Amino acid sequence: MRKSTIKTALIAAVLPMAFACLCSTVSAMTSNEALALAQAAHQSGDASALAKLQNAASGGDANAQDRLGIMYADGEGVRQDYAQALSWFRKAADQGNEDAQDNLGVMYTNGQGVPQDYAQALSWFRKAADQGYALAQNNLGTMYDNGQGVPQDYAQGLIWYRKAADQGYADAQYNLGVMYDFGQGVPQDYAQALIWYRKAADQGDADAQFNLGIMYANGHGVPQDYARAAPWLLKASDQGNAGAESNLGVMYGNGYGVPRNDVVAYALYNLASFKGDVKAGANRYLLDHKLNETQISAGQALTRKIQAIGASRAIAAYLQSQSSGSGSMTSVQVATLQASLNRSLQQDERQAAYILARRGNRAALNELTADAQGGNTFAQTALGKMYATGRGVPQHPAQAAYWYRKAADQGYAEAQNGLARLYEVGLGVRQDYAKAMSWHRRAAEQGLAKAQYDIGVLYTTGHGVAQDYAKGASWFRKSAKQGLVVGETGLAELYAEGQGVPENEIRSAYWYRKAADQGSAYAQDALGRDYEYGKGVPLDAGMAAYWYRRSADLGYPFAQADLATLYLYGRGVAKSRPLAAYWLNKAAAQGDVRARQLLGNCCAGIPPATSTR
């Protein structure tokens, strides 16, 4: 259920500056004046405003130069041109303009208009940071934190994060919270993590709100309190944080600190799964088979309402609409709710039709097919999935390829990735790794996390491309930063083995922790081993037992055997051969060879415990 978020990365796009410049060079135009001209040129198409800005920049005005650079970098009011952006940033930066120095660092970090050069990025970030510029201080901290342009140094990262955090910069406050949360550069200190997360959360930082909610849910630094966790997860969900939506779904699905409500849980899982949250997708799948058609329809309506007005307001309205009734909703109640929540549910209806069609509902399949024939990309992709898997229709790979291609040719990322996977395995099409890579890239360039991960797999396995662990790690990282569990575990494995990235047990444990918090049994077991042997985390048999148990409870046989060995030798738990036998029997029943050997060697004849609680 738990998930915490990755540290804020370097600013991916050059950000507008909304406050006066603190540079040492006196300028004829203030930063706000330059911003006003830029906004007039961009929003109103005011050619005279753009001309004034260009004239001031050509005359050597550093604030105008910086603002003009931002316009070229973002394509605001002018055609996007990184070379022009770089030129104007450099002119302003050479005059000591801190915002331009920071923006120049971003350009070098991202390789925009110049070859990617972390050393140059570091140099420019430092110039701005030394002037006390919080954004640059945070970016410099990130460079040290990630080992970009310098040897990885958590202590230095912490110093720069703190400088920016002390100025009230929310991203740095969040990053500082993560350092304390995971014990990077400082001893692990949940109380300090809580303080810094709260500072950032109070400024509206969604990641901090999410992590704060998780700390209350886990009882880290505070007594465990689901009721206090829920409001913070709601705040993060209001901003579209997939991890918050997924975890809040679990809370509503189980009644943790909130009223138990499967329809609300379904809607939250729906939203998180759209963003690539694998655990949410799995939980929604379970509800697909538990709820009736009326409840699913209500869940789809609530999904759309959350998208329109935010989770807090939409869920409150839904629960209020239920408070006057009891038991299951009637069809009339559902119709009334749908009308009040949203008048336009076309996409939700297609989603509902897809769910019903997968269950063999012929009318829903006909409706979905008609939409697909009419050119709707969601319907085309849904049919592609159904024909590829044989759910709701006879399996027909060629038909799957046909429908995927229809949607893929219209630029629909899910379909592009589905078609790529068919080319990978030669299902419905001739196997062609080059075409698979081409379609994966199209989807990945649109930000689809699953496609980014699939490209990483191709590079790490050398299928269709020269094996390149560094490129594989880069693609895994892109998907991991979006919270894709398999991307997080893939990156963790590369850090553990030193493949494509420097071997780093701390970073490996960090990524395993992120996947584990999302409910990955594999990652939970791996994190348990890290704690058992002190790899990248403090040696802690109690924490090892905690993570092994979470994985074992999900049915992962390796974790069941690992937990059994702790019971067998009394490490992190009270020594108990019956409990060891209990978990070994569970693992052995799934074919785990090690469990069978241990049962024969040490637990033969010992009656297993009937419960581990």
XYZ file of C-alpha atoms in Angstrom:
613
model
C 0.000 0.000 0.000
C 2.764 2.410 0.905
C 4.633 4.548 -1.453
C 7.040 7.450 -1.083
C 8.165 9.645 -3.903
C 11.462 10.286 -5.595
C 13.480 13.382 -4.862
C 12.676 16.322 -7.082
C 14.784 16.131 -10.224
C 16.547 19.009 -11.874
C 14.142 21.530 -13.310
C 13.201 19.985 -16.630
C 12.047 23.186 -18.274
C 13.241 26.716 -17.791
C 10.927 28.310 -15.273
C 9.593 31.866 -15.363
C 10.933 34.171 -12.665
C 8.186 35.910 -10.745
C 10.296 38.075 -8.436
C 12.856 40.830 -8.717
C 16.378 39.886 -9.821
C 19.027 39.848 -7.079
C 21.976 40.083 -9.488
C 24.860 42.432 -8.734
C 24.673 44.261 -12.061
C 22.251 47.201 -11.956
C 19.791 46.902 -14.864
C 17.495 49.444 -16.484
C 14.671 46.884 -16.552
C 13.493 44.952 -13.522
C 12.721 41.257 -13.738
C 9.004 41.948 -13.275
C 9.036 44.534 -16.068
C 10.721 42.014 -18.364
C 8.164 39.402 -17.334
C 5.275 41.789 -18.090
C 6.609 42.424 -21.595
C 7.121 38.707 -22.187
C 3.594 37.908 -21.037
C 2.170 40.590 -23.304
C 4.128 39.181 -26.241
C 3.155 35.586 -25.484
C -0.439 35.850 -24.285
C -1.651 38.805 -26.347
C 0.647 38.541 -29.363
C 1.792 42.114 -28.740
C 4.568 42.620 -31.314
C 5.570 45.952 -29.780
C 6.112 44.292 -26.378
C 8.366 41.675 -27.969
C 10.260 44.382 -29.825
C 10.810 46.338 -26.596
C 12.112 43.218 -24.886
C 14.442 42.420 -27.796
C 15.737 45.986 -27.906
C 16.444 45.974 -24.187
C 18.172 42.597 -24.465
C 20.272 43.740 -27.434
C 21.202 46.806 -25.393
C 22.688 44.607 -22.695
C 19.832 44.462 -20.184
C 20.426 41.224 -18.261
C 16.835 40.745 -17.078
C 15.533 41.210 -20.619
C 18.161 38.785 -21.929
C 17.154 36.171 -19.359
C 13.456 36.591 -20.100
C 14.046 36.401 -23.858
C 16.030 33.202 -23.282
C 13.086 31.713 -21.413
C 10.752 32.590 -24.268
C 12.992 30.840 -26.810
C 13.511 27.840 -24.514
C 9.772 27.335 -23.967
C 8.523 28.591 -27.343
C 6.452 31.330 -25.711
C 5.582 34.056 -28.214
C 8.448 32.956 -30.479
C 9.413 29.734 -32.223
C 11.216 27.410 -29.823
C 14.961 27.696 -30.423
C 17.377 26.255 -27.865
C 20.388 27.813 -29.586
C 18.841 31.282 -29.239
C 17.832 30.540 -25.656
C 21.362 29.458 -24.819
C 22.836 32.587 -26.397
C 20.616 34.952 -24.385
C 21.058 33.033 -21.144
C 24.833 33.189 -21.562
C 24.777 36.953 -22.159
C 22.768 37.498 -18.988
C 24.722 34.916 -16.988
C 28.029 36.564 -17.895
C 26.646 39.713 -16.249
C 25.976 37.778 -13.060
C 22.226 37.268 -13.495
C 21.501 34.382 -11.130
C 18.313 33.220 -12.851
C 20.120 33.048 -16.198
C 23.017 31.171 -14.594
C 20.579 28.636 -13.184
C 18.756 28.352 -16.522
C 22.060 27.830 -18.295
C 22.796 25.011 -15.851
C 19.460 23.443 -16.735
C 20.270 23.619 -20.466
C 23.561 21.790 -19.930
C 21.902 19.252 -17.639
C 19.229 18.386 -20.178
C 21.425 18.731 -23.285
C 19.186 21.428 -24.769
C 21.022 23.382 -27.470
C 24.332 21.918 -26.280
C 25.712 18.425 -25.664
C 24.755 17.250 -22.183
C 27.568 18.337 -19.861
C 27.111 17.869 -16.107
C 30.423 19.596 -15.318
C 29.289 22.768 -17.096
C 25.861 22.509 -15.466
C 27.491 22.199 -12.064
C 29.646 25.271 -12.721
C 26.671 27.463 -13.606
C 24.501 26.171 -10.772
C 27.308 26.964 -8.346
C 27.641 30.545 -9.642
C 23.956 31.160 -9.013
C 23.923 29.207 -5.754
C 26.816 31.243 -4.393
C 24.615 34.324 -4.860
C 22.028 32.709 -2.600
C 19.603 31.710 -5.372
C 17.384 28.978 -3.910
C 16.513 27.237 -7.206
C 20.189 26.864 -8.063
C 21.049 25.727 -4.550
C 18.448 22.994 -4.852
C 19.734 21.991 -8.298
C 23.298 21.921 -7.021
C 22.170 19.702 -4.154
C 20.552 17.375 -6.690
C 23.813 17.133 -8.654
C 25.699 16.051 -5.531
C 22.847 13.758 -4.520
C 22.852 11.956 -7.897
C 26.602 12.129 -8.535
C 26.210 14.160 -11.731
C 29.355 16.090 -12.633
C 30.825 15.298 -9.211
C 31.346 12.165 -7.114
C 28.126 11.335 -5.328
C 28.173 13.116 -1.966
C 25.002 13.053 0.123
C 26.547 15.325 2.762
C 27.180 18.085 0.194
C 23.737 17.542 -1.278
C 22.270 17.987 2.180
C 24.160 21.266 2.699
C 22.790 22.810 -0.473
C 19.282 21.485 0.062
C 19.298 23.051 3.526
C 20.440 26.439 2.189
C 17.517 26.493 -0.243
C 15.084 24.996 2.274
C 15.936 27.662 4.837
C 14.829 30.241 2.253
C 11.445 28.522 2.101
C 11.950 26.761 -1.248
C 9.454 23.879 -1.220
C 11.339 21.515 -3.546
C 14.413 21.706 -1.323
C 12.332 21.223 1.823
C 10.882 18.109 0.252
C 14.322 16.843 -0.790
C 15.642 17.439 2.705
C 12.738 15.430 4.062
C 13.668 12.537 1.769
C 17.293 12.631 2.986
C 16.161 12.276 6.591
C 13.489 9.728 5.664
C 16.014 7.379 4.040
C 19.099 8.285 6.098
C 21.146 9.661 3.201
C 23.918 12.006 4.342
C 22.407 12.024 7.841
C 21.267 9.383 10.308
C 17.737 8.275 9.499
C 15.407 10.566 11.443
C 11.670 10.298 10.790
C 10.907 13.234 13.089
C 13.111 15.551 10.997
C 11.703 14.110 7.788
C 8.213 14.887 9.059
C 9.154 18.496 9.831
C 10.552 19.165 6.352
C 7.783 17.324 4.528
C 5.263 19.407 6.479
C 6.968 22.674 5.481
C 6.832 21.716 1.799
C 3.336 20.255 2.087
C 2.019 23.476 3.604
C 3.221 25.228 0.440
C 1.193 22.834 -1.688
C 3.950 20.415 -2.743
C 2.047 17.276 -3.800
C 4.973 14.881 -3.291
C 5.495 16.182 0.241
C 1.782 15.896 0.984
C 1.896 12.324 -0.250
C 4.948 11.398 1.818
C 3.463 13.071 4.877
C 0.340 10.986 4.479
C 2.436 7.843 4.142
C 4.365 8.658 7.328
C 1.121 8.915 9.283
C -0.136 5.710 7.676
C 3.087 3.850 8.505
C 3.619 5.429 11.910
C 7.029 6.825 10.963
C 8.002 9.632 13.358
C 4.414 9.829 14.625
C 1.908 7.357 16.047
C 0.215 5.454 13.225
C -2.944 7.372 12.404
C -4.883 6.630 9.218
C -7.356 9.401 9.987
C -4.517 11.959 9.853
C -2.989 10.287 6.799
C -6.163 10.590 4.719
C -6.367 14.425 4.497
C -2.776 14.668 3.264
C -3.320 11.952 0.688
C -6.475 13.760 -0.415
C -4.507 16.998 -0.865
C -1.932 15.169 -2.990
C -4.698 13.427 -4.948
C -6.256 16.805 -5.692
C -3.044 17.539 -7.598
C -3.141 14.238 -9.468
C -0.481 12.363 -7.503
C -0.865 8.744 -8.631
C 0.714 7.248 -5.509
C -1.678 9.181 -3.298
C -4.655 8.081 -5.392
C -3.550 4.456 -5.221
C -2.929 4.457 -1.456
C -6.100 6.403 -0.746
C -7.932 3.772 -2.788
C -6.585 1.095 -0.459
C -7.733 3.116 2.540
C -11.275 3.468 1.172
C -11.280 -0.161 0.086
C -10.435 -1.305 3.620
C -11.913 1.456 5.762
C -8.564 2.671 7.071
C -9.281 6.084 8.638
C -12.123 6.737 6.155
C -15.538 5.150 5.528
C -15.169 1.908 3.624
C -16.500 2.414 0.106
C -15.625 0.242 -2.891
C -16.996 2.731 -5.426
C -14.654 5.466 -4.151
C -11.774 2.962 -4.083
C -12.573 1.944 -7.665
C -12.512 5.550 -8.887
C -9.170 6.239 -7.193
C -7.611 3.029 -8.553
C -8.945 3.983 -11.952
C -7.185 7.359 -11.895
C -3.889 5.975 -10.594
C -3.857 3.106 -13.094
C -4.348 5.565 -15.963
C -1.012 7.080 -14.881
C 0.811 3.758 -14.903
C 0.439 2.702 -11.251
C 0.630 -1.071 -11.553
C -0.659 -1.853 -8.058
C -3.685 0.368 -8.615
C -4.363 -1.428 -11.879
C -4.225 -4.774 -10.098
C -6.572 -3.566 -7.374
C -9.006 -2.175 -9.934
C -8.905 -5.529 -11.726
C -9.957 -7.242 -8.488
C -12.839 -4.806 -8.073
C -13.829 -5.367 -11.702
C -14.657 -8.917 -10.670
C -16.200 -8.011 -7.322
C -18.511 -5.099 -8.118
C -21.733 -5.275 -10.064
C -22.365 -3.282 -13.226
C -24.234 -0.568 -11.326
C -21.312 0.005 -8.947
C -18.783 0.040 -11.793
C -20.876 2.622 -13.605
C -20.963 4.758 -10.443
C -17.195 4.375 -10.091
C -16.664 5.575 -13.642
C -18.874 8.591 -13.015
C -16.926 9.442 -9.886
C -13.648 9.060 -11.794
C -14.707 11.730 -14.236
C -15.929 14.006 -11.461
C -12.605 13.760 -9.627
C -10.848 14.720 -12.848
C -13.146 17.730 -13.156
C -13.181 19.173 -9.617
C -10.578 17.259 -7.603
C -10.684 14.290 -5.249
C -11.625 16.139 -2.055
C -14.754 17.812 -3.431
C -15.869 14.934 -5.638
C -15.522 12.240 -2.966
C -17.220 14.432 -0.346
C -20.137 15.049 -2.712
C -20.439 11.359 -3.530
C -20.350 10.242 0.111
C -22.886 12.918 1.023
C -25.177 11.641 -1.729
C -24.950 8.194 -0.134
C -25.489 9.285 3.452
C -29.287 9.467 3.131
C -29.599 5.905 1.832
C -28.515 2.487 2.991
C -27.388 -0.722 1.417
C -26.722 -1.081 -2.283
C -27.514 1.712 -4.711
C -30.499 1.296 -6.939
C -30.342 1.930 -10.673
C -32.360 5.125 -10.161
C -29.862 6.386 -7.564
C -26.992 5.682 -9.920
C -28.689 7.529 -12.761
C -29.323 10.518 -10.484
C -25.711 10.480 -9.271
C -24.360 10.326 -12.810
C -26.504 13.261 -13.833
C -25.384 15.353 -10.881
C -21.711 14.422 -11.092
C -21.190 14.832 -14.823
C -23.285 15.351 -17.911
C -20.663 14.119 -20.298
C -19.506 10.572 -19.541
C -18.684 9.395 -23.047
C -15.166 8.240 -22.241
C -16.295 6.652 -19.004
C -19.005 4.799 -20.872
C -16.384 3.402 -23.228
C -14.307 2.314 -20.230
C -17.356 0.632 -18.723
C -18.148 -0.998 -22.072
C -14.586 -2.323 -22.199
C -14.896 -3.848 -18.727
C -18.221 -5.459 -19.565
C -17.028 -6.657 -22.970
C -14.076 -8.408 -21.324
C -16.616 -10.285 -19.226
C -18.356 -11.515 -22.372
C -21.161 -8.957 -22.562
C -22.104 -9.047 -26.264
C -23.956 -5.696 -26.300
C -20.953 -3.956 -24.748
C -18.627 -5.568 -27.295
C -20.847 -4.370 -30.152
C -20.833 -0.837 -28.715
C -17.049 -0.889 -28.325
C -16.582 -2.211 -31.874
C -18.833 0.483 -33.307
C -16.794 3.169 -31.525
C -13.570 1.603 -32.795
C -14.855 1.511 -36.360
C -15.758 5.166 -35.931
C -12.110 5.964 -35.211
C -12.073 6.219 -31.406
C -8.540 5.409 -30.239
C -9.530 4.180 -26.775
C -12.008 1.699 -28.241
C -9.511 0.555 -30.877
C -6.863 -0.024 -28.215
C -9.355 -1.837 -25.966
C -10.204 -4.230 -28.807
C -6.502 -4.731 -29.462
C -5.984 -5.781 -25.841
C -8.980 -8.100 -25.910
C -7.917 -9.882 -29.112
C -4.328 -10.117 -27.878
C -5.325 -11.781 -24.590
C -8.504 -13.585 -25.618
C -10.550 -11.889 -22.917
C -14.161 -11.441 -23.971
C -13.402 -12.571 -27.546
C -11.554 -15.516 -29.089
C -7.822 -14.781 -29.080
C -6.865 -13.432 -32.505
C -3.359 -11.884 -32.705
C -3.841 -10.562 -36.244
C -6.979 -8.713 -35.172
C -5.100 -7.373 -32.147
C -2.396 -5.991 -34.434
C -5.033 -4.514 -36.753
C -6.779 -2.547 -34.001
C -3.575 -1.514 -32.239
C -2.254 -0.131 -35.520
C -5.448 1.857 -36.133
C -5.018 3.682 -32.825
C -1.213 3.789 -33.038
C -1.349 5.563 -36.393
C -3.417 8.259 -34.673
C -0.683 8.720 -32.076
C -2.312 6.846 -29.161
C 0.572 5.859 -26.889
C -1.026 2.777 -25.275
C -1.726 1.332 -28.710
C 1.767 2.128 -29.964
C 3.227 0.216 -27.046
C 0.792 -2.674 -27.499
C 1.775 -2.943 -31.161
C 5.448 -2.815 -30.203
C 4.997 -5.786 -27.878
C 3.385 -7.792 -30.661
C 6.418 -7.108 -32.858
C 8.719 -8.169 -30.006
C 7.227 -11.648 -29.732
C 5.947 -12.058 -33.297
C 2.302 -12.297 -32.299
C -0.057 -11.427 -35.173
C 2.871 -9.887 -37.047
C 6.309 -11.076 -38.100
C 8.801 -10.683 -35.253
C 10.756 -7.494 -35.836
C 12.743 -5.917 -33.008
C 13.500 -2.802 -35.077
C 9.781 -2.099 -35.537
C 9.177 -2.930 -31.884
C 11.775 -0.348 -30.854
C 10.317 2.223 -33.249
C 6.814 1.912 -31.795
C 8.099 1.773 -28.216
C 9.979 5.025 -28.828
C 6.900 6.780 -30.174
C 4.981 5.839 -27.050
C 7.913 6.627 -24.751
C 8.330 10.084 -26.251
C 4.764 10.785 -25.157
C 5.776 9.889 -21.615
C 4.232 6.399 -21.394
C 6.103 4.768 -18.528
C 5.482 1.195 -19.741
C 7.094 2.015 -23.077
C 10.094 3.602 -21.393
C 10.545 0.447 -19.346
C 10.190 -1.808 -22.396
C 12.939 0.127 -24.190
C 15.127 -0.355 -21.126
C 14.508 -4.110 -21.315
C 15.523 -4.202 -24.992
C 18.779 -2.412 -24.218
C 19.640 -4.537 -21.176
C 18.859 -7.789 -23.008
C 20.354 -6.734 -26.341
C 17.224 -7.643 -28.307
C 17.186 -5.772 -31.604
C 19.847 -3.346 -30.395
C 23.411 -3.594 -29.161
C 23.334 -4.481 -25.476
C 23.844 -1.243 -23.538
C 23.217 -1.257 -19.802
C 23.789 2.498 -19.519
C 20.972 3.213 -21.969
C 18.847 0.577 -20.284
C 19.392 2.285 -16.939
C 18.460 5.645 -18.448
C 15.127 4.307 -19.722
C 14.415 2.415 -16.508
C 15.012 5.676 -14.640
C 12.504 7.543 -16.818
C 9.802 4.985 -16.038
C 10.811 4.748 -12.383
C 10.442 8.494 -11.947
C 6.819 8.066 -12.991
C 6.357 5.435 -10.299
C 6.314 2.348 -12.535
C 7.158 -0.536 -10.224
C 9.025 -2.674 -12.756
C 11.102 0.372 -13.699
C 11.978 0.910 -10.044
C 12.984 -2.722 -9.503
C 14.895 -2.815 -12.801
C 16.902 0.236 -11.774
C 17.463 -1.207 -8.307
C 18.904 -4.374 -9.841
C 21.286 -2.404 -12.067
C 22.562 -0.402 -9.079
C 23.014 -3.638 -7.126
C 25.050 -5.218 -9.937
C 26.820 -2.064 -11.140
C 25.512 -2.529 -14.665
C 25.182 0.695 -16.647
C 25.482 2.719 -13.428
C 28.105 2.745 -10.661
C 27.471 -0.047 -8.182
C 25.632 1.590 -5.295
C 23.859 -0.399 -2.607
C 22.238 2.724 -1.154
C 20.610 3.687 -4.441
C 19.610 0.066 -5.021
C 17.883 -0.071 -1.640
C 16.267 3.314 -2.331
C 14.601 2.071 -5.517
C 13.634 -1.263 -3.965
C 11.989 0.733 -1.163
C 9.956 2.761 -3.639
C 8.709 -0.371 -5.382
C 8.122 -2.101 -2.067
C 5.986 0.804 -0.870
C 3.793 0.278 -3.935
C 3.201 -3.328 -2.956
C 5.744 -5.189 -5.108
C 6.300 -8.525 -3.378
C 9.580 -8.995 -5.267
C 10.893 -5.609 -4.096
C 9.698 -6.181 -0.533
C 11.653 -9.430 -0.395
C 14.746 -7.772 -1.908
C 14.511 -4.909 0.594
C 14.171 -7.449 3.386
C 17.446 -9.050 2.287
C 19.090 -5.622 2.183
C 18.115 -5.081 5.826
C 19.108 -8.619 6.816
C 22.616 -8.184 5.404
C 23.031 -4.417 5.793
C 23.250 -3.612 2.081
C 22.541 0.065 1.469
C 20.496 0.290 4.686
C 21.361 -0.255 8.350
C 21.700 -3.896 9.420
C 18.303 -4.528 11.017
C 16.833 -8.010 11.338
C 13.563 -6.558 12.643
C 13.090 -4.498 9.497
C 14.084 -7.531 7.431
C 11.297 -9.501 9.116
C 8.837 -6.652 8.487
C 9.498 -6.567 4.736
C 9.705 -10.364 4.393
C 6.315 -10.632 6.087
C 4.698 -8.070 3.777
C 5.996 -9.975 0.778
C 5.123 -13.358 2.270
C 1.572 -12.197 2.976
C 1.269 -11.505 -0.758
C 2.192 -15.124 -1.432
C 5.781 -14.630 -2.636
C 7.495 -17.988 -1.961
C 11.058 -16.662 -1.671
C 9.946 -14.226 1.031
C 8.043 -16.983 2.811
C 11.235 -19.055 2.937
C 13.301 -15.999 3.983
C 10.868 -15.227 6.808
C 10.951 -18.862 7.884
C 14.739 -18.742 8.309
C 14.398 -15.739 10.624
C 11.896 -17.678 12.769
C 14.182 -20.691 12.638
C 17.174 -18.814 14.081
C 15.364 -16.093 16.046
C 16.708 -13.134 14.060
C 14.469 -10.056 14.265
C 11.597 -12.213 15.584
C 11.141 -14.586 18.489
C 12.550 -18.007 17.640
C 9.722 -20.352 16.647
C 10.013 -23.626 14.781
C 6.228 -23.950 14.351
C 6.087 -20.559 12.639
C 9.127 -21.462 10.574
C 7.339 -24.658 9.521
C 4.181 -22.654 8.729
C 5.993 -20.408 6.238
C 8.167 -23.189 4.821
C 5.079 -25.251 4.083
C 3.534 -22.298 2.247
C 6.681 -21.771 0.177
C 7.155 -25.481 -0.492
C 3.567 -25.761 -1.714
C 4.533 -23.304 -4.462
C 7.516 -25.408 -5.464
C 10.284 -23.546 -3.618
C 13.215 -25.980 -3.505
C 14.995 -24.270 -0.601
C 11.838 -24.454 1.522
C 11.476 -28.176 0.833
C 15.096 -28.787 1.838
C 14.724 -26.801 5.055
C 11.529 -28.636 5.925
C 13.289 -31.954 5.554
C 16.441 -30.878 7.415
C 15.119 -28.933 10.374
C 11.362 -28.975 10.649
C 10.376 -32.558 9.893
C 7.599 -33.643 12.205
C 7.049 -30.161 13.639
C 3.385 -29.158 13.357
C 3.184 -25.757 11.676
C 1.498 -22.852 13.416
C -1.960 -22.093 12.090
C -1.514 -18.322 12.228
C 1.353 -15.856 12.168
C -0.556 -13.192 14.064
